[in-house]
Structure formats: C-alpha cells, structure tokens
Amino acid sequence: MDNSDKHFKGQLKDEKIICTFRRHWIVIFPYLFVLVTGLFIFLLFVFLEPTLNISPLTAWYSQLLFLTLFLGITYTFHRIFVHVFNYYLNVFIITNLRIVDIDRTLFLRDRRDTFNLDMIDDVKKGREGIFQTLFNFGTLEIYLPSMNVYKRMSFIPAPNHYFRCICRIRQEYIDRGTMKHVILNPQHIQNIQEISEERDFENENAKIRAKKLDDEGL
Amino acid sequence: MTFFVVFFILIQLGSLTFMAAAIYSLFKYIKQFRFDPSDYNLLFGFLHLRQICALYALLTIIFFLYATFFFIKHYGNF
C-alpha cells in the first residue's frame, strides 16, 4: 500500500501514522480568556449603547479617540485568533518510521523537524508542579546522540501516553530489524578504539611474558 | 471625505482582507494535513479548526457590521 502524502505532505510510502497530537490547550488559555471577556464587554456595550448618550464624532479629539480604540480592538481581535490558529498549525506526528515536528505560523514561519527512530537514543518525560499534574501536561525530551542534543517538547498533553508510545514504536522498529545502522557519538567511537588498542597491547605483553617464562623453563 | 472617514474605511477593509487571507491559508493547511480527529489533536477534545475558522469569520463580519452602523449613527456627515 502506497501511503505517500496520504495524511500529510511528505509522508513516505511505507509510513503509517501511529498518532498525532498538539500542545495542551493551556498554551492558548490566556488568549481565549481575553476573547471571551472581550465578547462579553462587546455584548454589554451593544445593549447599553442607546442609554449611554455618546456624543457625535465631530470634534477632532473624539475622532482620534474612536480611531485609536477601533484600531486597538481590531488588532487585538485578529491577534487572538492568529494565536489560536498557530496553536492548530503546530503538530507532532508519531509514525512507524520517525517523529515529525511541524512548527509553523499562519504566514511567516514554516519549519519541520524529523527524527528517525534509529537516531533516538533516550527518551525522558517530566511532569512537575500543581498545574501540570492537575491538567495533565508535561515535557518530553528525546536524546539524539548523532547531534548530541536533547530535543525538548513542552506542554505535551498526557506525557505518559506519548512516552510509552515512543518507547514502544522504537522497540518495534528495532525488532523489525529495519535499523540499518547505528549512529554513534564520535566520542563513543574514539573510546571503543582506545579500549581495543589497550586490549591488543595487553595481549602482546601477556604473550611476551609467557614466552619469557617458557624460555626460563618455568 | 475627511481623513477620519478614509482611515476608518481602510481599517475595515484591512480587517476583512486579513480575515480572508487567514482563512485561505488555513484551508490550504487543512487540505495538506488530513489527520483523523482525536482527543489530542482537537482543541478541548472536540473543536476542529474548521469550526474555529467559521467562528472567526462570523465574529469579524458581526464586528464589521456593528462598527459601520456605529460610525454612520454617530458620524453621518460624509
């Protein structure tokens, strides 16, 4: 079955989506709160406006005040929705081959990170504090030895669930035998070489001592 | 037409244009990323992006109409 671009642009032929998730709703809670409060104030103003006796906008200072307020309210209104849309545009995708982090905004940013499962060495999850425990969100950190960095994903809902998901699919990936190569940290490679040279040196010394003992008849 | 009227019209047009461009960009995104809905990729577990777009368009139009009505009522002299 060819899954190319089936669910998202860039999906590979043999790639199946395990799960997708976005950040916890708490990241946009302040904007939603302002939106709801603003709507409430707007409705109140609409109903009370006939009783307020607002003077006509003929004087220059009343026009300036009106324009400033109108511009500010319009900007704030659009900005709140832009933040909500940006929340939807950031998504994490876990597939049977890799983890994809899509980080984009409405117009100005379009970034995508992918981490093949064989690049992942270590996965950590964290959930600390009252809010994180109460609302069940936290952080996931993935260690990538080839780059020697931790990829940090914060405000992840139900971090336990995705932690287990990543560990499970990585194990399945290894069991399938599709790990064609293991990428080692260059420091690890150097350590292995040094250990192997030491062992060769010790073996040579042991042979020389054994020969000496033979020659001395011991 | 005074500067006040021109500026007001520009703000209104800018607002509607921005809304149209934002919704166009979002619908392109929805076509590119077709995920099965779940508790973890919908806002609060049930709000899809299409519903937020519809709410955005509706509120922008309501705000546009009321602002125009308010402007005409309190500044009818063009």
PDB file of C-alpha atoms in Angstrom:
ATOM      1  CA  MET A   1       0.000   0.000   0.000  1.00  0.00           C
ATOM      2  CA  ASP A   2       1.415   3.370  -1.007  1.00  0.00           C
ATOM      3  CA  ASN A   3       0.931   5.917   1.773  1.00  0.00           C
ATOM      4  CA  SER A   4       2.841   8.733   0.061  1.00  0.00           C
ATOM      5  CA  ASP A   5       1.328  12.088   1.085  1.00  0.00           C
ATOM      6  CA  LYS A   6      -1.790  10.316   2.295  1.00  0.00           C
ATOM      7  CA  HIS A   7      -2.249  12.145   5.605  1.00  0.00           C
ATOM      8  CA  PHE A   8       0.403  14.858   5.342  1.00  0.00           C
ATOM      9  CA  LYS A   9       2.716  16.284   2.699  1.00  0.00           C
ATOM     10  CA  GLY A  10       5.985  14.401   2.927  1.00  0.00           C
ATOM     11  CA  GLN A  11       4.551  11.148   4.219  1.00  0.00           C
ATOM     12  CA  LEU A  12       6.659   8.268   2.943  1.00  0.00           C
ATOM     13  CA  LYS A  13       5.480   5.250   1.022  1.00  0.00           C
ATOM     14  CA  ASP A  14       5.672   2.765   3.919  1.00  0.00           C
ATOM     15  CA  GLU A  15       4.905   5.243   6.633  1.00  0.00           C
ATOM     16  CA  LYS A  16       1.851   4.755   8.858  1.00  0.00           C
ATOM     17  CA  ILE A  17       0.709   7.344  11.351  1.00  0.00           C
ATOM     18  CA  ILE A  18       0.586   5.997  14.905  1.00  0.00           C
ATOM     19  CA  CYS A  19      -0.764   9.183  16.484  1.00  0.00           C
ATOM     20  CA  THR A  20      -0.802  12.954  16.156  1.00  0.00           C
ATOM     21  CA  PHE A  21      -1.075  15.497  18.917  1.00  0.00           C
ATOM     22  CA  ARG A  22      -0.880  19.187  19.580  1.00  0.00           C
ATOM     23  CA  ARG A  23       0.245  21.099  22.624  1.00  0.00           C
ATOM     24  CA  HIS A  24      -2.042  21.313  25.632  1.00  0.00           C
ATOM     25  CA  TRP A  25      -4.851  23.904  25.449  1.00  0.00           C
ATOM     26  CA  ILE A  26      -3.301  25.769  28.353  1.00  0.00           C
ATOM     27  CA  VAL A  27      -0.868  27.498  25.951  1.00  0.00           C
ATOM     28  CA  ILE A  28      -3.739  29.498  24.437  1.00  0.00           C
ATOM     29  CA  PHE A  29      -5.871  29.806  27.564  1.00  0.00           C
ATOM     30  CA  PRO A  30      -4.889  33.495  28.193  1.00  0.00           C
ATOM     31  CA  TYR A  31      -5.950  34.414  24.651  1.00  0.00           C
ATOM     32  CA  LEU A  32      -9.238  32.544  24.928  1.00  0.00           C
ATOM     33  CA  PHE A  33      -9.909  34.249  28.250  1.00  0.00           C
ATOM     34  CA  VAL A  34      -9.318  37.682  26.712  1.00  0.00           C
ATOM     35  CA  LEU A  35     -11.538  36.743  23.742  1.00  0.00           C
ATOM     36  CA  VAL A  36     -14.442  35.630  25.923  1.00  0.00           C
ATOM     37  CA  THR A  37     -14.107  38.691  28.182  1.00  0.00           C
ATOM     38  CA  GLY A  38     -13.926  40.963  25.137  1.00  0.00           C
ATOM     39  CA  LEU A  39     -17.026  39.391  23.617  1.00  0.00           C
ATOM     40  CA  PHE A  40     -18.883  39.847  26.875  1.00  0.00           C
ATOM     41  CA  ILE A  41     -17.893  43.520  27.068  1.00  0.00           C
ATOM     42  CA  PHE A  42     -18.873  43.985  23.411  1.00  0.00           C
ATOM     43  CA  LEU A  43     -22.328  42.500  24.004  1.00  0.00           C
ATOM     44  CA  LEU A  44     -22.774  44.663  27.072  1.00  0.00           C
ATOM     45  CA  PHE A  45     -21.814  47.743  25.060  1.00  0.00           C
ATOM     46  CA  VAL A  46     -24.223  46.849  22.235  1.00  0.00           C
ATOM     47  CA  PHE A  47     -27.144  46.576  24.669  1.00  0.00           C
ATOM     48  CA  LEU A  48     -26.260  49.631  26.756  1.00  0.00           C
ATOM     49  CA  GLU A  49     -25.173  51.939  23.904  1.00  0.00           C
ATOM     50  CA  PRO A  50     -28.590  53.616  23.392  1.00  0.00           C
ATOM     51  CA  THR A  51     -28.639  54.665  27.039  1.00  0.00           C
ATOM     52  CA  LEU A  52     -25.053  55.963  27.084  1.00  0.00           C
ATOM     53  CA  ASN A  53     -25.682  59.237  25.142  1.00  0.00           C
ATOM     54  CA  ILE A  54     -22.418  59.097  23.196  1.00  0.00           C
ATOM     55  CA  SER A  55     -21.707  62.450  21.586  1.00  0.00           C
ATOM     56  CA  PRO A  56     -21.370  62.694  17.771  1.00  0.00           C
ATOM     57  CA  LEU A  57     -17.876  62.147  16.399  1.00  0.00           C
ATOM     58  CA  THR A  58     -17.395  65.687  15.087  1.00  0.00           C
ATOM     59  CA  ALA A  59     -14.634  67.010  17.337  1.00  0.00           C
ATOM     60  CA  TRP A  60     -11.087  66.013  16.343  1.00  0.00           C
ATOM     61  CA  TYR A  61     -10.264  64.523  19.777  1.00  0.00           C
ATOM     62  CA  SER A  62     -13.363  62.270  19.764  1.00  0.00           C
ATOM     63  CA  GLN A  63     -12.477  61.117  16.226  1.00  0.00           C
ATOM     64  CA  LEU A  64      -8.897  60.402  17.297  1.00  0.00           C
ATOM     65  CA  LEU A  65     -10.103  58.510  20.369  1.00  0.00           C
ATOM     66  CA  PHE A  66     -12.562  56.484  18.302  1.00  0.00           C
ATOM     67  CA  LEU A  67      -9.949  55.607  15.675  1.00  0.00           C
ATOM     68  CA  THR A  68      -7.381  54.622  18.305  1.00  0.00           C
ATOM     69  CA  LEU A  69      -9.831  52.421  20.160  1.00  0.00           C
ATOM     70  CA  PHE A  70     -11.169  50.894  16.972  1.00  0.00           C
ATOM     71  CA  LEU A  71      -7.670  50.126  15.672  1.00  0.00           C
ATOM     72  CA  GLY A  72      -6.622  48.646  19.017  1.00  0.00           C
ATOM     73  CA  ILE A  73      -9.710  46.442  19.282  1.00  0.00           C
ATOM     74  CA  THR A  74      -9.407  45.239  15.686  1.00  0.00           C
ATOM     75  CA  TYR A  75      -5.705  44.428  16.119  1.00  0.00           C
ATOM     76  CA  THR A  76      -6.305  42.582  19.407  1.00  0.00           C
ATOM     77  CA  PHE A  77      -9.209  40.618  17.954  1.00  0.00           C
ATOM     78  CA  HIS A  78      -7.189  39.412  14.961  1.00  0.00           C
ATOM     79  CA  ARG A  79      -4.098  38.745  17.064  1.00  0.00           C
ATOM     80  CA  ILE A  80      -6.026  36.451  19.426  1.00  0.00           C
ATOM     81  CA  PHE A  81      -7.309  34.366  16.548  1.00  0.00           C
ATOM     82  CA  VAL A  82      -3.856  34.237  14.967  1.00  0.00           C
ATOM     83  CA  HIS A  83      -2.548  32.712  18.214  1.00  0.00           C
ATOM     84  CA  VAL A  84      -5.373  30.147  18.180  1.00  0.00           C
ATOM     85  CA  PHE A  85      -4.619  29.258  14.555  1.00  0.00           C
ATOM     86  CA  ASN A  86      -0.908  28.979  15.289  1.00  0.00           C
ATOM     87  CA  TYR A  87      -1.816  26.507  18.053  1.00  0.00           C
ATOM     88  CA  TYR A  88      -3.521  24.331  15.427  1.00  0.00           C
ATOM     89  CA  LEU A  89      -0.639  24.672  12.975  1.00  0.00           C
ATOM     90  CA  ASN A  90       1.910  23.207  15.409  1.00  0.00           C
ATOM     91  CA  VAL A  91       1.528  19.462  15.445  1.00  0.00           C
ATOM     92  CA  PHE A  92       3.609  16.424  16.390  1.00  0.00           C
ATOM     93  CA  ILE A  93       3.244  13.261  14.350  1.00  0.00           C
ATOM     94  CA  ILE A  94       4.486   9.865  15.511  1.00  0.00           C
ATOM     95  CA  THR A  95       4.768   7.331  12.720  1.00  0.00           C
ATOM     96  CA  ASN A  96       6.213   3.839  12.466  1.00  0.00           C
ATOM     97  CA  LEU A  97       9.429   5.318  10.980  1.00  0.00           C
ATOM     98  CA  ARG A  98      10.008   8.718  12.609  1.00  0.00           C
ATOM     99  CA  ILE A  99       8.752  11.579  14.721  1.00  0.00           C
ATOM    100  CA  VAL A 100       7.787  14.725  12.826  1.00  0.00           C
ATOM    101  CA  ASP A 101       7.570  18.127  14.498  1.00  0.00           C
ATOM    102  CA  ILE A 102       5.691  20.644  12.351  1.00  0.00           C
ATOM    103  CA  ASP A 103       6.186  24.176  13.628  1.00  0.00           C
ATOM    104  CA  ARG A 104       4.501  26.838  11.566  1.00  0.00           C
ATOM    105  CA  THR A 105       2.589  30.066  11.852  1.00  0.00           C
ATOM    106  CA  LEU A 106      -0.135  31.441   9.643  1.00  0.00           C
ATOM    107  CA  PHE A 107       2.086  33.301   7.182  1.00  0.00           C
ATOM    108  CA  LEU A 108       5.629  33.813   8.347  1.00  0.00           C
ATOM    109  CA  ARG A 109       7.119  30.553   9.613  1.00  0.00           C
ATOM    110  CA  ASP A 110       7.199  27.030   8.247  1.00  0.00           C
ATOM    111  CA  ARG A 111       9.616  24.674   9.999  1.00  0.00           C
ATOM    112  CA  ARG A 112       9.700  20.912  10.099  1.00  0.00           C
ATOM    113  CA  ASP A 113      11.958  18.612  12.129  1.00  0.00           C
ATOM    114  CA  THR A 114      12.037  14.868  11.685  1.00  0.00           C
ATOM    115  CA  PHE A 115      13.801  12.316  13.887  1.00  0.00           C
ATOM    116  CA  ASN A 116      14.217   8.844  12.509  1.00  0.00           C
ATOM    117  CA  LEU A 117      13.624   6.212  15.160  1.00  0.00           C
ATOM    118  CA  ASP A 118      17.155   4.862  14.821  1.00  0.00           C
ATOM    119  CA  MET A 119      18.504   8.331  15.724  1.00  0.00           C
ATOM    120  CA  ILE A 120      16.731   8.284  19.081  1.00  0.00           C
ATOM    121  CA  ASP A 121      18.813   7.035  21.967  1.00  0.00           C
ATOM    122  CA  ASP A 122      16.966   8.099  25.090  1.00  0.00           C
ATOM    123  CA  VAL A 123      13.502   9.430  25.900  1.00  0.00           C
ATOM    124  CA  LYS A 124      12.622  11.352  29.059  1.00  0.00           C
ATOM    125  CA  LYS A 125       9.289  12.621  30.275  1.00  0.00           C
ATOM    126  CA  GLY A 126       8.628  15.142  33.021  1.00  0.00           C
ATOM    127  CA  ARG A 127       5.604  16.491  34.805  1.00  0.00           C
ATOM    128  CA  GLU A 128       6.141  18.840  37.738  1.00  0.00           C
ATOM    129  CA  GLY A 129       4.054  21.235  39.744  1.00  0.00           C
ATOM    130  CA  ILE A 130       0.390  21.650  40.588  1.00  0.00           C
ATOM    131  CA  PHE A 131      -0.785  22.894  37.209  1.00  0.00           C
ATOM    132  CA  GLN A 132       0.977  20.221  35.212  1.00  0.00           C
ATOM    133  CA  THR A 133      -0.399  17.493  37.474  1.00  0.00           C
ATOM    134  CA  LEU A 134      -3.888  18.947  37.602  1.00  0.00           C
ATOM    135  CA  PHE A 135      -4.204  19.498  33.869  1.00  0.00           C
ATOM    136  CA  ASN A 136      -2.054  16.503  32.886  1.00  0.00           C
ATOM    137  CA  PHE A 137       0.591  18.041  30.683  1.00  0.00           C
ATOM    138  CA  GLY A 138       4.384  17.974  30.760  1.00  0.00           C
ATOM    139  CA  THR A 139       7.564  17.727  28.716  1.00  0.00           C
ATOM    140  CA  LEU A 140       9.139  15.072  26.565  1.00  0.00           C
ATOM    141  CA  GLU A 141      12.865  15.088  25.809  1.00  0.00           C
ATOM    142  CA  ILE A 142      14.417  12.967  23.112  1.00  0.00           C
ATOM    143  CA  TYR A 143      18.166  12.492  23.068  1.00  0.00           C
ATOM    144  CA  LEU A 144      19.802  12.425  19.649  1.00  0.00           C
ATOM    145  CA  PRO A 145      23.383  11.116  20.001  1.00  0.00           C
ATOM    146  CA  SER A 146      24.352  11.980  16.442  1.00  0.00           C
ATOM    147  CA  MET A 147      23.833  15.666  17.201  1.00  0.00           C
ATOM    148  CA  ASN A 148      24.470  15.330  20.946  1.00  0.00           C
ATOM    149  CA  VAL A 149      21.333  17.338  21.723  1.00  0.00           C
ATOM    150  CA  TYR A 150      18.093  16.877  23.580  1.00  0.00           C
ATOM    151  CA  LYS A 151      15.017  17.751  21.546  1.00  0.00           C
ATOM    152  CA  ARG A 152      12.588  19.220  24.053  1.00  0.00           C
ATOM    153  CA  MET A 153       8.828  19.237  23.514  1.00  0.00           C
ATOM    154  CA  SER A 154       6.946  21.167  26.148  1.00  0.00           C
ATOM    155  CA  PHE A 155       3.253  21.473  27.091  1.00  0.00           C
ATOM    156  CA  ILE A 156       2.573  17.960  25.827  1.00  0.00           C
ATOM    157  CA  PRO A 157      -0.809  16.592  26.942  1.00  0.00           C
ATOM    158  CA  ALA A 158      -0.726  13.196  28.666  1.00  0.00           C
ATOM    159  CA  PRO A 159       3.094  12.859  28.504  1.00  0.00           C
ATOM    160  CA  ASN A 160       2.924   9.307  29.974  1.00  0.00           C
ATOM    161  CA  HIS A 161       0.922   8.121  26.995  1.00  0.00           C
ATOM    162  CA  TYR A 162       3.331   9.549  24.394  1.00  0.00           C
ATOM    163  CA  PHE A 163       6.402   8.467  26.348  1.00  0.00           C
ATOM    164  CA  ARG A 164       5.176   4.863  26.257  1.00  0.00           C
ATOM    165  CA  CYS A 165       4.138   5.255  22.634  1.00  0.00           C
ATOM    166  CA  ILE A 166       7.600   6.414  21.540  1.00  0.00           C
ATOM    167  CA  CYS A 167       9.373   3.680  23.550  1.00  0.00           C
ATOM    168  CA  ARG A 168       7.060   1.027  22.122  1.00  0.00           C
ATOM    169  CA  ILE A 169       7.370   2.040  18.480  1.00  0.00           C
ATOM    170  CA  ARG A 170      11.143   2.353  18.821  1.00  0.00           C
ATOM    171  CA  GLN A 171      11.316  -1.181  20.205  1.00  0.00           C
ATOM    172  CA  GLU A 172       9.090  -2.435  17.396  1.00  0.00           C
ATOM    173  CA  TYR A 173      11.340  -0.647  14.903  1.00  0.00           C
ATOM    174  CA  ILE A 174      14.395  -2.420  16.344  1.00  0.00           C
ATOM    175  CA  ASP A 175      12.606  -5.789  16.440  1.00  0.00           C
ATOM    176  CA  ARG A 176      11.625  -5.421  12.790  1.00  0.00           C
ATOM    177  CA  GLY A 177      15.318  -5.251  12.040  1.00  0.00           C
ATOM    178  CA  THR A 178      14.972  -2.104   9.993  1.00  0.00           C
ATOM    179  CA  MET A 179      17.720  -0.376  11.937  1.00  0.00           C
ATOM    180  CA  LYS A 180      20.286  -0.405   9.105  1.00  0.00           C
ATOM    181  CA  HIS A 181      22.984   1.373  11.010  1.00  0.00           C
ATOM    182  CA  VAL A 182      23.602   2.662  14.475  1.00  0.00           C
ATOM    183  CA  ILE A 183      24.897   6.181  14.649  1.00  0.00           C
ATOM    184  CA  LEU A 184      27.416   6.543  17.413  1.00  0.00           C
ATOM    185  CA  ASN A 185      28.614   9.642  19.075  1.00  0.00           C
ATOM    186  CA  PRO A 186      32.187  10.321  17.745  1.00  0.00           C
ATOM    187  CA  GLN A 187      33.404  10.239  21.368  1.00  0.00           C
ATOM    188  CA  HIS A 188      32.000   6.701  21.686  1.00  0.00           C
ATOM    189  CA  ILE A 189      33.862   5.629  18.554  1.00  0.00           C
ATOM    190  CA  GLN A 190      37.114   7.027  19.941  1.00  0.00           C
ATOM    191  CA  ASN A 191      36.543   5.271  23.290  1.00  0.00           C
ATOM    192  CA  ILE A 192      35.943   1.938  21.541  1.00  0.00           C
ATOM    193  CA  GLN A 193      39.134   2.334  19.515  1.00  0.00           C
ATOM    194  CA  GLU A 194      41.175   3.193  22.620  1.00  0.00           C
ATOM    195  CA  ILE A 195      39.785   0.219  24.529  1.00  0.00           C
ATOM    196  CA  SER A 196      40.539  -2.099  21.633  1.00  0.00           C
ATOM    197  CA  GLU A 197      44.133  -0.760  21.342  1.00  0.00           C
ATOM    198  CA  GLU A 198      44.654  -1.276  25.093  1.00  0.00           C
ATOM    199  CA  ARG A 199      43.430  -4.841  24.859  1.00  0.00           C
ATOM    200  CA  ASP A 200      45.790  -5.545  21.926  1.00  0.00           C
ATOM    201  CA  PHE A 201      48.684  -4.074  23.925  1.00  0.00           C
ATOM    202  CA  GLU A 202      47.853  -6.208  26.974  1.00  0.00           C
ATOM    203  CA  ASN A 203      47.564  -9.329  24.832  1.00  0.00           C
ATOM    204  CA  GLU A 204      51.009  -8.652  23.339  1.00  0.00           C
ATOM    205  CA  ASN A 205      52.511  -8.143  26.800  1.00  0.00           C
ATOM    206  CA  ALA A 206      50.912 -11.358  28.047  1.00  0.00           C
ATOM    207  CA  LYS A 207      52.429 -13.274  25.104  1.00  0.00           C
ATOM    208  CA  ILE A 208      55.901 -11.810  25.761  1.00  0.00           C
ATOM    209  CA  ARG A 209      55.722 -12.732  29.490  1.00  0.00           C
ATOM    210  CA  ALA A 210      54.534 -16.258  28.637  1.00  0.00           C
ATOM    211  CA  LYS A 211      57.458 -16.664  26.190  1.00  0.00           C
ATOM    212  CA  LYS A 212      59.966 -15.465  28.802  1.00  0.00           C
ATOM    213  CA  LEU A 213      58.634 -17.947  31.341  1.00  0.00           C
ATOM    214  CA  ASP A 214      58.890 -20.736  28.753  1.00  0.00           C
ATOM    215  CA  ASP A 215      62.469 -19.760  27.979  1.00  0.00           C
ATOM    216  CA  GLU A 216      63.353 -19.789  31.674  1.00  0.00           C
ATOM    217  CA  GLY A 217      61.741 -23.210  31.996  1.00  0.00           C
ATOM    218  CA  LEU A 218      59.050 -22.103  34.465  1.00  0.00           C
TER     219      LEU A 218
ATOM    220  CA  MET B   1     -14.174  62.666   2.512  1.00  0.00           C
ATOM    221  CA  THR B   2     -12.157  63.520   5.564  1.00  0.00           C
ATOM    222  CA  PHE B   3      -9.080  61.743   6.867  1.00  0.00           C
ATOM    223  CA  PHE B   4     -11.222  60.228   9.627  1.00  0.00           C
ATOM    224  CA  VAL B   5     -13.587  58.546   7.134  1.00  0.00           C
ATOM    225  CA  VAL B   6     -10.754  57.320   4.907  1.00  0.00           C
ATOM    226  CA  PHE B   7      -8.854  55.847   7.851  1.00  0.00           C
ATOM    227  CA  PHE B   8     -11.957  54.116   9.157  1.00  0.00           C
ATOM    228  CA  ILE B   9     -12.658  52.566   5.736  1.00  0.00           C
ATOM    229  CA  LEU B  10      -9.020  51.458   5.442  1.00  0.00           C
ATOM    230  CA  ILE B  11      -9.141  49.728   8.829  1.00  0.00           C
ATOM    231  CA  GLN B  12     -12.361  47.928   7.896  1.00  0.00           C
ATOM    232  CA  LEU B  13     -11.017  46.805   4.532  1.00  0.00           C
ATOM    233  CA  GLY B  14      -7.729  45.740   6.086  1.00  0.00           C
ATOM    234  CA  SER B  15      -9.602  43.686   8.683  1.00  0.00           C
ATOM    235  CA  LEU B  16     -11.728  41.884   6.086  1.00  0.00           C
ATOM    236  CA  THR B  17      -8.744  41.275   3.806  1.00  0.00           C
ATOM    237  CA  PHE B  18      -6.705  39.841   6.647  1.00  0.00           C
ATOM    238  CA  MET B  19      -9.586  37.567   7.625  1.00  0.00           C
ATOM    239  CA  ALA B  20      -9.918  36.314   4.036  1.00  0.00           C
ATOM    240  CA  ALA B  21      -6.163  35.700   3.700  1.00  0.00           C
ATOM    241  CA  ALA B  22      -6.021  33.883   7.061  1.00  0.00           C
ATOM    242  CA  ILE B  23      -8.939  31.604   6.225  1.00  0.00           C
ATOM    243  CA  TYR B  24      -7.493  30.850   2.765  1.00  0.00           C
ATOM    244  CA  SER B  25      -4.146  29.923   4.320  1.00  0.00           C
ATOM    245  CA  LEU B  26      -5.863  27.704   6.897  1.00  0.00           C
ATOM    246  CA  PHE B  27      -7.950  25.835   4.363  1.00  0.00           C
ATOM    247  CA  LYS B  28      -4.814  25.133   2.349  1.00  0.00           C
ATOM    248  CA  TYR B  29      -3.317  23.698   5.554  1.00  0.00           C
ATOM    249  CA  ILE B  30      -6.420  21.583   6.265  1.00  0.00           C
ATOM    250  CA  LYS B  31      -6.147  20.061   2.766  1.00  0.00           C
ATOM    251  CA  GLN B  32      -2.425  19.307   3.235  1.00  0.00           C
ATOM    252  CA  PHE B  33      -2.738  17.764   6.710  1.00  0.00           C
ATOM    253  CA  ARG B  34      -5.586  15.277   6.901  1.00  0.00           C
ATOM    254  CA  PHE B  35      -5.409  13.774  10.367  1.00  0.00           C
ATOM    255  CA  ASP B  36      -8.052  11.603  11.954  1.00  0.00           C
ATOM    256  CA  PRO B  37      -9.674  13.624  14.705  1.00  0.00           C
ATOM    257  CA  SER B  38      -8.910  12.557  18.257  1.00  0.00           C
ATOM    258  CA  ASP B  39      -8.992  13.939  21.781  1.00  0.00           C
ATOM    259  CA  TYR B  40      -5.386  15.023  21.459  1.00  0.00           C
ATOM    260  CA  ASN B  41      -5.394  16.894  18.171  1.00  0.00           C
ATOM    261  CA  LEU B  42      -8.630  18.843  18.657  1.00  0.00           C
ATOM    262  CA  LEU B  43      -8.884  21.855  20.944  1.00  0.00           C
ATOM    263  CA  PHE B  44     -10.536  20.713  24.231  1.00  0.00           C
ATOM    264  CA  GLY B  45     -11.030  17.364  22.540  1.00  0.00           C
ATOM    265  CA  PHE B  46     -13.817  18.424  20.205  1.00  0.00           C
ATOM    266  CA  LEU B  47     -13.136  21.761  18.450  1.00  0.00           C
ATOM    267  CA  HIS B  48     -11.891  21.292  14.906  1.00  0.00           C
ATOM    268  CA  LEU B  49     -10.008  24.004  13.011  1.00  0.00           C
ATOM    269  CA  ARG B  50     -12.957  24.423  10.590  1.00  0.00           C
ATOM    270  CA  GLN B  51     -15.233  25.402  13.477  1.00  0.00           C
ATOM    271  CA  ILE B  52     -12.723  27.972  14.736  1.00  0.00           C
ATOM    272  CA  CYS B  53     -12.451  29.410  11.191  1.00  0.00           C
ATOM    273  CA  ALA B  54     -16.230  29.685  10.977  1.00  0.00           C
ATOM    274  CA  LEU B  55     -16.362  31.436  14.360  1.00  0.00           C
ATOM    275  CA  TYR B  56     -13.588  33.816  13.286  1.00  0.00           C
ATOM    276  CA  ALA B  57     -15.379  34.724  10.042  1.00  0.00           C
ATOM    277  CA  LEU B  58     -18.704  35.186  11.836  1.00  0.00           C
ATOM    278  CA  LEU B  59     -17.273  37.406  14.583  1.00  0.00           C
ATOM    279  CA  THR B  60     -15.298  39.511  12.088  1.00  0.00           C
ATOM    280  CA  ILE B  61     -18.394  40.152   9.993  1.00  0.00           C
ATOM    281  CA  ILE B  62     -20.526  40.959  13.053  1.00  0.00           C
ATOM    282  CA  PHE B  63     -17.843  43.334  14.332  1.00  0.00           C
ATOM    283  CA  PHE B  64     -17.506  44.912  10.880  1.00  0.00           C
ATOM    284  CA  LEU B  65     -21.261  45.456  10.579  1.00  0.00           C
ATOM    285  CA  TYR B  66     -21.656  46.884  14.061  1.00  0.00           C
ATOM    286  CA  ALA B  67     -18.657  49.201  13.664  1.00  0.00           C
ATOM    287  CA  THR B  68     -20.096  50.509  10.375  1.00  0.00           C
ATOM    288  CA  PHE B  69     -23.528  51.009  11.970  1.00  0.00           C
ATOM    289  CA  PHE B  70     -21.969  52.830  14.953  1.00  0.00           C
ATOM    290  CA  PHE B  71     -19.901  55.018  12.652  1.00  0.00           C
ATOM    291  CA  ILE B  72     -22.865  56.005  10.494  1.00  0.00           C
ATOM    292  CA  LYS B  73     -25.065  56.652  13.537  1.00  0.00           C
ATOM    293  CA  HIS B  74     -22.570  58.935  15.277  1.00  0.00           C
ATOM    294  CA  TYR B  75     -20.865  60.468  12.239  1.00  0.00           C
ATOM    295  CA  GLY B  76     -23.412  60.668   9.435  1.00  0.00           C
ATOM    296  CA  ASN B  77     -21.700  63.646   7.796  1.00  0.00           C
ATOM    297  CA  PHE B  78     -19.551  62.407   4.871  1.00  0.00           C
TER     298      PHE B  78
END
